[in-house]
Amino acid sequence: MEFQEVLGYLAAFLTTASFLPQVYKSWKTKSTEGLSLTMYTVFFLGIVCWLIYGIFLNSLPIILANTITGVSAFSLILMKLKYK
Amino acid sequence: MEFQEVLGYLAAFLTTASFLPQVYKSWKTKSTEGLSLTMYTVFFLGIVCWLIYGIFLNSLPIILANTITGVSAFSLILMKLKYK
């Protein structure tokens, strides 16, 4: 596997995994006070576009990364609406 | 321009632009209470990887999107350290 491919997978992993501590923190503290609902809504729309884009390109890494990130972003939106 | 290319640009725009409301909110309220420092640190590392990946691919959209997102993520890290 070429260096740049490894880099792409590493980038996808890091930017996907990075949302998990935020989901955990918001869930544990039941607080989403500092979070911007606008950010996560716009971000979620962007992730859906990346997902469709990945399906068009038939690119498993893009599909996988954006499915996980999409679920994270969506759960943060739900928590934001629930906990304010 | 093909549909999927438009989708890629739209996705890049949305996921990049989405961080700006969060940067604005944190800056205005001087509060980053609900934000996870771990998330933004790991996320920032991922963005740096995407940026190097984009340079390797010579892909302007990936370079542009991740430069802007990188600056947003880095400023959120600084605010998180400053405002706690």
PDB file of N, CA and C in Angstrom, chain A residues 7-83:
ATOM      1  N   LEU A   7      -1.865   7.322   4.448  1.00  0.00           N
ATOM      2  CA  LEU A   7      -2.161   8.644   5.012  1.00  0.00           C
ATOM      3  C   LEU A   7      -3.657   8.932   4.927  1.00  0.00           C
ATOM      4  N   GLY A   8      -4.263   8.562   3.793  1.00  0.00           N
ATOM      5  CA  GLY A   8      -5.706   8.775   3.613  1.00  0.00           C
ATOM      6  C   GLY A   8      -6.508   7.988   4.624  1.00  0.00           C
ATOM      7  N   TYR A   9      -6.114   6.738   4.839  1.00  0.00           N
ATOM      8  CA  TYR A   9      -6.823   5.899   5.815  1.00  0.00           C
ATOM      9  C   TYR A   9      -6.624   6.448   7.231  1.00  0.00           C
ATOM     10  N   LEU A  10      -5.383   6.894   7.521  1.00  0.00           N
ATOM     11  CA  LEU A  10      -5.095   7.447   8.853  1.00  0.00           C
ATOM     12  C   LEU A  10      -5.928   8.705   9.076  1.00  0.00           C
ATOM     13  N   ALA A  11      -5.991   9.566   8.056  1.00  0.00           N
ATOM     14  CA  ALA A  11      -6.765  10.813   8.156  1.00  0.00           C
ATOM     15  C   ALA A  11      -8.240  10.487   8.395  1.00  0.00           C
ATOM     16  N   ALA A  12      -8.758   9.521   7.631  1.00  0.00           N
ATOM     17  CA  ALA A  12     -10.178   9.153   7.764  1.00  0.00           C
ATOM     18  C   ALA A  12     -10.435   8.594   9.157  1.00  0.00           C
ATOM     19  N   PHE A  13      -9.512   7.771   9.637  1.00  0.00           N
ATOM     20  CA  PHE A  13      -9.680   7.179  10.973  1.00  0.00           C
ATOM     21  C   PHE A  13      -9.685   8.266  12.047  1.00  0.00           C
ATOM     22  N   LEU A  14      -8.686   9.187  11.995  1.00  0.00           N
ATOM     23  CA  LEU A  14      -8.563  10.214  13.031  1.00  0.00           C
ATOM     24  C   LEU A  14      -9.775  11.144  13.046  1.00  0.00           C
ATOM     25  N   THR A  15     -10.199  11.620  11.868  1.00  0.00           N
ATOM     26  CA  THR A  15     -11.305  12.587  11.844  1.00  0.00           C
ATOM     27  C   THR A  15     -12.627  11.900  12.187  1.00  0.00           C
ATOM     28  N   THR A  16     -12.706  10.580  11.980  1.00  0.00           N
ATOM     29  CA  THR A  16     -13.919   9.841  12.371  1.00  0.00           C
ATOM     30  C   THR A  16     -13.901   9.560  13.869  1.00  0.00           C
ATOM     31  N   ALA A  17     -12.766   9.021  14.336  1.00  0.00           N
ATOM     32  CA  ALA A  17     -12.660   8.646  15.753  1.00  0.00           C
ATOM     33  C   ALA A  17     -12.755   9.881  16.653  1.00  0.00           C
ATOM     34  N   SER A  18     -12.368  11.028  16.127  1.00  0.00           N
ATOM     35  CA  SER A  18     -12.294  12.228  16.980  1.00  0.00           C
ATOM     36  C   SER A  18     -13.648  12.618  17.557  1.00  0.00           C
ATOM     37  N   PHE A  19     -14.742  12.217  16.883  1.00  0.00           N
ATOM     38  CA  PHE A  19     -16.062  12.636  17.391  1.00  0.00           C
ATOM     39  C   PHE A  19     -16.514  11.798  18.582  1.00  0.00           C
ATOM     40  N   LEU A  20     -15.910  10.625  18.741  1.00  0.00           N
ATOM     41  CA  LEU A  20     -16.378   9.723  19.792  1.00  0.00           C
ATOM     42  C   LEU A  20     -16.171  10.321  21.190  1.00  0.00           C
ATOM     43  N   PRO A  21     -14.991  10.953  21.496  1.00  0.00           N
ATOM     44  CA  PRO A  21     -14.850  11.571  22.834  1.00  0.00           C
ATOM     45  C   PRO A  21     -15.899  12.656  23.085  1.00  0.00           C
ATOM     46  N   GLN A  22     -16.284  13.377  21.998  1.00  0.00           N
ATOM     47  CA  GLN A  22     -17.301  14.432  22.183  1.00  0.00           C
ATOM     48  C   GLN A  22     -18.661  13.801  22.470  1.00  0.00           C
ATOM     49  N   VAL A  23     -19.002  12.735  21.751  1.00  0.00           N
ATOM     50  CA  VAL A  23     -20.282  12.049  21.992  1.00  0.00           C
ATOM     51  C   VAL A  23     -20.297  11.507  23.425  1.00  0.00           C
ATOM     52  N   TYR A  24     -19.173  10.908  23.836  1.00  0.00           N
ATOM     53  CA  TYR A  24     -19.090  10.343  25.190  1.00  0.00           C
ATOM     54  C   TYR A  24     -19.228  11.441  26.243  1.00  0.00           C
ATOM     55  N   LYS A  25     -18.492  12.549  26.048  1.00  0.00           N
ATOM     56  CA  LYS A  25     -18.517  13.645  27.035  1.00  0.00           C
ATOM     57  C   LYS A  25     -19.924  14.217  27.142  1.00  0.00           C
ATOM     58  N   SER A  26     -20.579  14.464  26.025  1.00  0.00           N
ATOM     59  CA  SER A  26     -21.930  15.056  26.053  1.00  0.00           C
ATOM     60  C   SER A  26     -22.915  14.093  26.698  1.00  0.00           C
ATOM     61  N   TRP A  27     -22.760  12.810  26.389  1.00  0.00           N
ATOM     62  CA  TRP A  27     -23.658  11.794  26.954  1.00  0.00           C
ATOM     63  C   TRP A  27     -23.427  11.679  28.460  1.00  0.00           C
ATOM     64  N   LYS A  28     -22.152  11.686  28.893  1.00  0.00           N
ATOM     65  CA  LYS A  28     -21.833  11.484  30.309  1.00  0.00           C
ATOM     66  C   LYS A  28     -22.251  12.694  31.138  1.00  0.00           C
ATOM     67  N   THR A  29     -21.975  13.885  30.627  1.00  0.00           N
ATOM     68  CA  THR A  29     -22.259  15.091  31.424  1.00  0.00           C
ATOM     69  C   THR A  29     -23.694  15.570  31.213  1.00  0.00           C
ATOM     70  N   LYS A  30     -24.392  14.936  30.243  1.00  0.00           N
ATOM     71  CA  LYS A  30     -25.765  15.362  29.924  1.00  0.00           C
ATOM     72  C   LYS A  30     -25.781  16.872  29.629  1.00  0.00           C
ATOM     73  N   SER A  31     -24.651  17.384  29.131  1.00  0.00           N
ATOM     74  CA  SER A  31     -24.569  18.816  28.846  1.00  0.00           C
ATOM     75  C   SER A  31     -23.988  19.024  27.455  1.00  0.00           C
ATOM     76  N   THR A  32     -24.702  19.844  26.655  1.00  0.00           N
ATOM     77  CA  THR A  32     -24.149  20.185  25.328  1.00  0.00           C
ATOM     78  C   THR A  32     -24.098  21.702  25.235  1.00  0.00           C
ATOM     79  N   GLU A  33     -23.927  22.341  26.416  1.00  0.00           N
ATOM     80  CA  GLU A  33     -24.058  23.792  26.493  1.00  0.00           C
ATOM     81  C   GLU A  33     -23.211  24.526  25.464  1.00  0.00           C
ATOM     82  N   GLY A  34     -21.900  24.216  25.402  1.00  0.00           N
ATOM     83  CA  GLY A  34     -21.011  24.998  24.544  1.00  0.00           C
ATOM     84  C   GLY A  34     -21.109  24.622  23.081  1.00  0.00           C
ATOM     85  N   LEU A  35     -21.846  23.567  22.767  1.00  0.00           N
ATOM     86  CA  LEU A  35     -21.881  23.072  21.382  1.00  0.00           C
ATOM     87  C   LEU A  35     -22.817  23.911  20.523  1.00  0.00           C
ATOM     88  N   SER A  36     -22.426  24.087  19.260  1.00  0.00           N
ATOM     89  CA  SER A  36     -23.249  24.862  18.337  1.00  0.00           C
ATOM     90  C   SER A  36     -24.133  23.925  17.529  1.00  0.00           C
ATOM     91  N   LEU A  37     -25.452  24.071  17.679  1.00  0.00           N
ATOM     92  CA  LEU A  37     -26.393  23.226  16.928  1.00  0.00           C
ATOM     93  C   LEU A  37     -26.255  23.491  15.421  1.00  0.00           C
ATOM     94  N   THR A  38     -25.996  24.763  15.090  1.00  0.00           N
ATOM     95  CA  THR A  38     -25.819  25.111  13.661  1.00  0.00           C
ATOM     96  C   THR A  38     -24.654  24.328  13.086  1.00  0.00           C
ATOM     97  N   MET A  39     -23.566  24.273  13.856  1.00  0.00           N
ATOM     98  CA  MET A  39     -22.383  23.549  13.356  1.00  0.00           C
ATOM     99  C   MET A  39     -22.734  22.100  13.034  1.00  0.00           C
ATOM    100  N   TYR A  40     -23.335  21.419  14.016  1.00  0.00           N
ATOM    101  CA  TYR A  40     -23.560  19.981  13.813  1.00  0.00           C
ATOM    102  C   TYR A  40     -24.617  19.704  12.749  1.00  0.00           C
ATOM    103  N   THR A  41     -25.566  20.642  12.571  1.00  0.00           N
ATOM    104  CA  THR A  41     -26.576  20.446  11.523  1.00  0.00           C
ATOM    105  C   THR A  41     -25.935  20.591  10.144  1.00  0.00           C
ATOM    106  N   VAL A  42     -25.161  21.676   9.966  1.00  0.00           N
ATOM    107  CA  VAL A  42     -24.486  21.906   8.668  1.00  0.00           C
ATOM    108  C   VAL A  42     -23.457  20.798   8.425  1.00  0.00           C
ATOM    109  N   PHE A  43     -22.774  20.440   9.492  1.00  0.00           N
ATOM    110  CA  PHE A  43     -21.754  19.388   9.380  1.00  0.00           C
ATOM    111  C   PHE A  43     -22.402  18.074   8.952  1.00  0.00           C
ATOM    112  N   PHE A  44     -23.550  17.746   9.565  1.00  0.00           N
ATOM    113  CA  PHE A  44     -24.262  16.504   9.239  1.00  0.00           C
ATOM    114  C   PHE A  44     -24.671  16.490   7.763  1.00  0.00           C
ATOM    115  N   LEU A  45     -25.182  17.625   7.272  1.00  0.00           N
ATOM    116  CA  LEU A  45     -25.555  17.710   5.845  1.00  0.00           C
ATOM    117  C   LEU A  45     -24.324  17.444   4.963  1.00  0.00           C
ATOM    118  N   GLY A  46     -23.198  18.016   5.378  1.00  0.00           N
ATOM    119  CA  GLY A  46     -21.962  17.812   4.623  1.00  0.00           C
ATOM    120  C   GLY A  46     -21.540  16.349   4.613  1.00  0.00           C
ATOM    121  N   ILE A  47     -21.703  15.691   5.759  1.00  0.00           N
ATOM    122  CA  ILE A  47     -21.334  14.279   5.881  1.00  0.00           C
ATOM    123  C   ILE A  47     -22.225  13.418   4.968  1.00  0.00           C
ATOM    124  N   VAL A  48     -23.509  13.765   4.903  1.00  0.00           N
ATOM    125  CA  VAL A  48     -24.428  13.019   4.022  1.00  0.00           C
ATOM    126  C   VAL A  48     -23.960  13.170   2.568  1.00  0.00           C
ATOM    127  N   CYS A  49     -23.517  14.380   2.209  1.00  0.00           N
ATOM    128  CA  CYS A  49     -23.007  14.597   0.843  1.00  0.00           C
ATOM    129  C   CYS A  49     -21.754  13.759   0.603  1.00  0.00           C
ATOM    130  N   TRP A  50     -20.853  13.729   1.593  1.00  0.00           N
ATOM    131  CA  TRP A  50     -19.616  12.919   1.452  1.00  0.00           C
ATOM    132  C   TRP A  50     -19.996  11.436   1.286  1.00  0.00           C
ATOM    133  N   LEU A  51     -21.043  11.022   2.026  1.00  0.00           N
ATOM    134  CA  LEU A  51     -21.462   9.613   1.958  1.00  0.00           C
ATOM    135  C   LEU A  51     -21.966   9.269   0.553  1.00  0.00           C
ATOM    136  N   ILE A  52     -22.821  10.128   0.000  1.00  0.00           N
ATOM    137  CA  ILE A  52     -23.351   9.889  -1.357  1.00  0.00           C
ATOM    138  C   ILE A  52     -22.190   9.944  -2.363  1.00  0.00           C
ATOM    139  N   TYR A  53     -21.284  10.887  -2.116  1.00  0.00           N
ATOM    140  CA  TYR A  53     -20.093  11.032  -2.983  1.00  0.00           C
ATOM    141  C   TYR A  53     -19.268   9.741  -2.956  1.00  0.00           C
ATOM    142  N   GLY A  54     -19.107   9.185  -1.764  1.00  0.00           N
ATOM    143  CA  GLY A  54     -18.347   7.931  -1.608  1.00  0.00           C
ATOM    144  C   GLY A  54     -19.019   6.770  -2.315  1.00  0.00           C
ATOM    145  N   ILE A  55     -20.363   6.761  -2.278  1.00  0.00           N
ATOM    146  CA  ILE A  55     -21.115   5.691  -2.961  1.00  0.00           C
ATOM    147  C   ILE A  55     -20.907   5.819  -4.472  1.00  0.00           C
ATOM    148  N   PHE A  56     -20.963   7.067  -4.961  1.00  0.00           N
ATOM    149  CA  PHE A  56     -20.732   7.300  -6.401  1.00  0.00           C
ATOM    150  C   PHE A  56     -19.341   6.800  -6.801  1.00  0.00           C
ATOM    151  N   LEU A  57     -18.355   7.101  -5.953  1.00  0.00           N
ATOM    152  CA  LEU A  57     -16.964   6.723  -6.261  1.00  0.00           C
ATOM    153  C   LEU A  57     -16.692   5.266  -5.926  1.00  0.00           C
ATOM    154  N   ASN A  58     -17.727   4.618  -5.273  1.00  0.00           N
ATOM    155  CA  ASN A  58     -17.524   3.236  -4.840  1.00  0.00           C
ATOM    156  C   ASN A  58     -16.279   3.112  -3.956  1.00  0.00           C
ATOM    157  N   SER A  59     -16.124   4.115  -3.054  1.00  0.00           N
ATOM    158  CA  SER A  59     -14.940   4.146  -2.194  1.00  0.00           C
ATOM    159  C   SER A  59     -15.327   3.747  -0.768  1.00  0.00           C
ATOM    160  N   LEU A  60     -14.912   2.532  -0.393  1.00  0.00           N
ATOM    161  CA  LEU A  60     -15.292   2.000   0.928  1.00  0.00           C
ATOM    162  C   LEU A  60     -14.811   2.891   2.078  1.00  0.00           C
ATOM    163  N   PRO A  61     -13.527   3.386   2.054  1.00  0.00           N
ATOM    164  CA  PRO A  61     -13.085   4.233   3.168  1.00  0.00           C
ATOM    165  C   PRO A  61     -13.970   5.465   3.366  1.00  0.00           C
ATOM    166  N   ILE A  62     -14.352   6.108   2.249  1.00  0.00           N
ATOM    167  CA  ILE A  62     -15.177   7.320   2.370  1.00  0.00           C
ATOM    168  C   ILE A  62     -16.557   6.929   2.902  1.00  0.00           C
ATOM    169  N   ILE A  63     -17.090   5.789   2.438  1.00  0.00           N
ATOM    170  CA  ILE A  63     -18.419   5.352   2.895  1.00  0.00           C
ATOM    171  C   ILE A  63     -18.378   5.011   4.379  1.00  0.00           C
ATOM    172  N   LEU A  64     -17.378   4.239   4.772  1.00  0.00           N
ATOM    173  CA  LEU A  64     -17.256   3.820   6.173  1.00  0.00           C
ATOM    174  C   LEU A  64     -17.061   5.014   7.098  1.00  0.00           C
ATOM    175  N   ALA A  65     -16.071   5.860   6.759  1.00  0.00           N
ATOM    176  CA  ALA A  65     -15.718   7.004   7.626  1.00  0.00           C
ATOM    177  C   ALA A  65     -16.939   7.906   7.819  1.00  0.00           C
ATOM    178  N   ASN A  66     -17.665   8.149   6.730  1.00  0.00           N
ATOM    179  CA  ASN A  66     -18.773   9.105   6.836  1.00  0.00           C
ATOM    180  C   ASN A  66     -20.035   8.498   7.424  1.00  0.00           C
ATOM    181  N   THR A  67     -20.151   7.177   7.382  1.00  0.00           N
ATOM    182  CA  THR A  67     -21.286   6.543   8.066  1.00  0.00           C
ATOM    183  C   THR A  67     -21.101   6.689   9.580  1.00  0.00           C
ATOM    184  N   ILE A  68     -19.883   6.412  10.054  1.00  0.00           N
ATOM    185  CA  ILE A  68     -19.608   6.506  11.495  1.00  0.00           C
ATOM    186  C   ILE A  68     -19.702   7.965  11.964  1.00  0.00           C
ATOM    187  N   THR A  69     -19.073   8.876  11.186  1.00  0.00           N
ATOM    188  CA  THR A  69     -19.120  10.285  11.582  1.00  0.00           C
ATOM    189  C   THR A  69     -20.547  10.805  11.550  1.00  0.00           C
ATOM    190  N   GLY A  70     -21.321  10.322  10.562  1.00  0.00           N
ATOM    191  CA  GLY A  70     -22.718  10.748  10.457  1.00  0.00           C
ATOM    192  C   GLY A  70     -23.518  10.339  11.680  1.00  0.00           C
ATOM    193  N   VAL A  71     -23.294   9.107  12.132  1.00  0.00           N
ATOM    194  CA  VAL A  71     -24.008   8.624  13.332  1.00  0.00           C
ATOM    195  C   VAL A  71     -23.593   9.456  14.551  1.00  0.00           C
ATOM    196  N   SER A  72     -22.280   9.769  14.646  1.00  0.00           N
ATOM    197  CA  SER A  72     -21.804  10.594  15.772  1.00  0.00           C
ATOM    198  C   SER A  72     -22.455  11.971  15.732  1.00  0.00           C
ATOM    199  N   ALA A  73     -22.417  12.596  14.570  1.00  0.00           N
ATOM    200  CA  ALA A  73     -22.954  13.962  14.445  1.00  0.00           C
ATOM    201  C   ALA A  73     -24.453  13.972  14.731  1.00  0.00           C
ATOM    202  N   PHE A  74     -25.154  12.959  14.234  1.00  0.00           N
ATOM    203  CA  PHE A  74     -26.611  12.897  14.440  1.00  0.00           C
ATOM    204  C   PHE A  74     -26.926  12.719  15.916  1.00  0.00           C
ATOM    205  N   SER A  75     -26.130  11.887  16.613  1.00  0.00           N
ATOM    206  CA  SER A  75     -26.416  11.693  18.044  1.00  0.00           C
ATOM    207  C   SER A  75     -26.124  12.971  18.831  1.00  0.00           C
ATOM    208  N   LEU A  76     -25.124  13.747  18.390  1.00  0.00           N
ATOM    209  CA  LEU A  76     -24.851  15.017  19.072  1.00  0.00           C
ATOM    210  C   LEU A  76     -25.992  16.005  18.853  1.00  0.00           C
ATOM    211  N   ILE A  77     -26.593  15.957  17.645  1.00  0.00           N
ATOM    212  CA  ILE A  77     -27.740  16.836  17.376  1.00  0.00           C
ATOM    213  C   ILE A  77     -28.897  16.447  18.296  1.00  0.00           C
ATOM    214  N   LEU A  78     -29.157  15.157  18.417  1.00  0.00           N
ATOM    215  CA  LEU A  78     -30.252  14.685  19.289  1.00  0.00           C
ATOM    216  C   LEU A  78     -29.991  15.108  20.734  1.00  0.00           C
ATOM    217  N   MET A  79     -28.740  14.940  21.197  1.00  0.00           N
ATOM    218  CA  MET A  79     -28.418  15.304  22.582  1.00  0.00           C
ATOM    219  C   MET A  79     -28.552  16.807  22.782  1.00  0.00           C
ATOM    220  N   LYS A  80     -28.136  17.560  21.756  1.00  0.00           N
ATOM    221  CA  LYS A  80     -28.231  19.023  21.855  1.00  0.00           C
ATOM    222  C   LYS A  80     -29.694  19.431  22.006  1.00  0.00           C
ATOM    223  N   LEU A  81     -30.588  18.771  21.243  1.00  0.00           N
ATOM    224  CA  LEU A  81     -32.008  19.105  21.316  1.00  0.00           C
ATOM    225  C   LEU A  81     -32.596  18.668  22.658  1.00  0.00           C
ATOM    226  N   LYS A  82     -32.079  17.555  23.204  1.00  0.00           N
ATOM    227  CA  LYS A  82     -32.624  16.997  24.435  1.00  0.00           C
ATOM    228  C   LYS A  82     -32.098  17.744  25.665  1.00  0.00           C
ATOM    229  N   TYR A  83     -30.774  17.982  25.700  1.00  0.00           N
ATOM    230  CA  TYR A  83     -30.183  18.545  26.922  1.00  0.00           C
ATOM    231  C   TYR A  83     -30.099  20.067  26.893  1.00  0.00           C
TER     232      TYR A  83
END
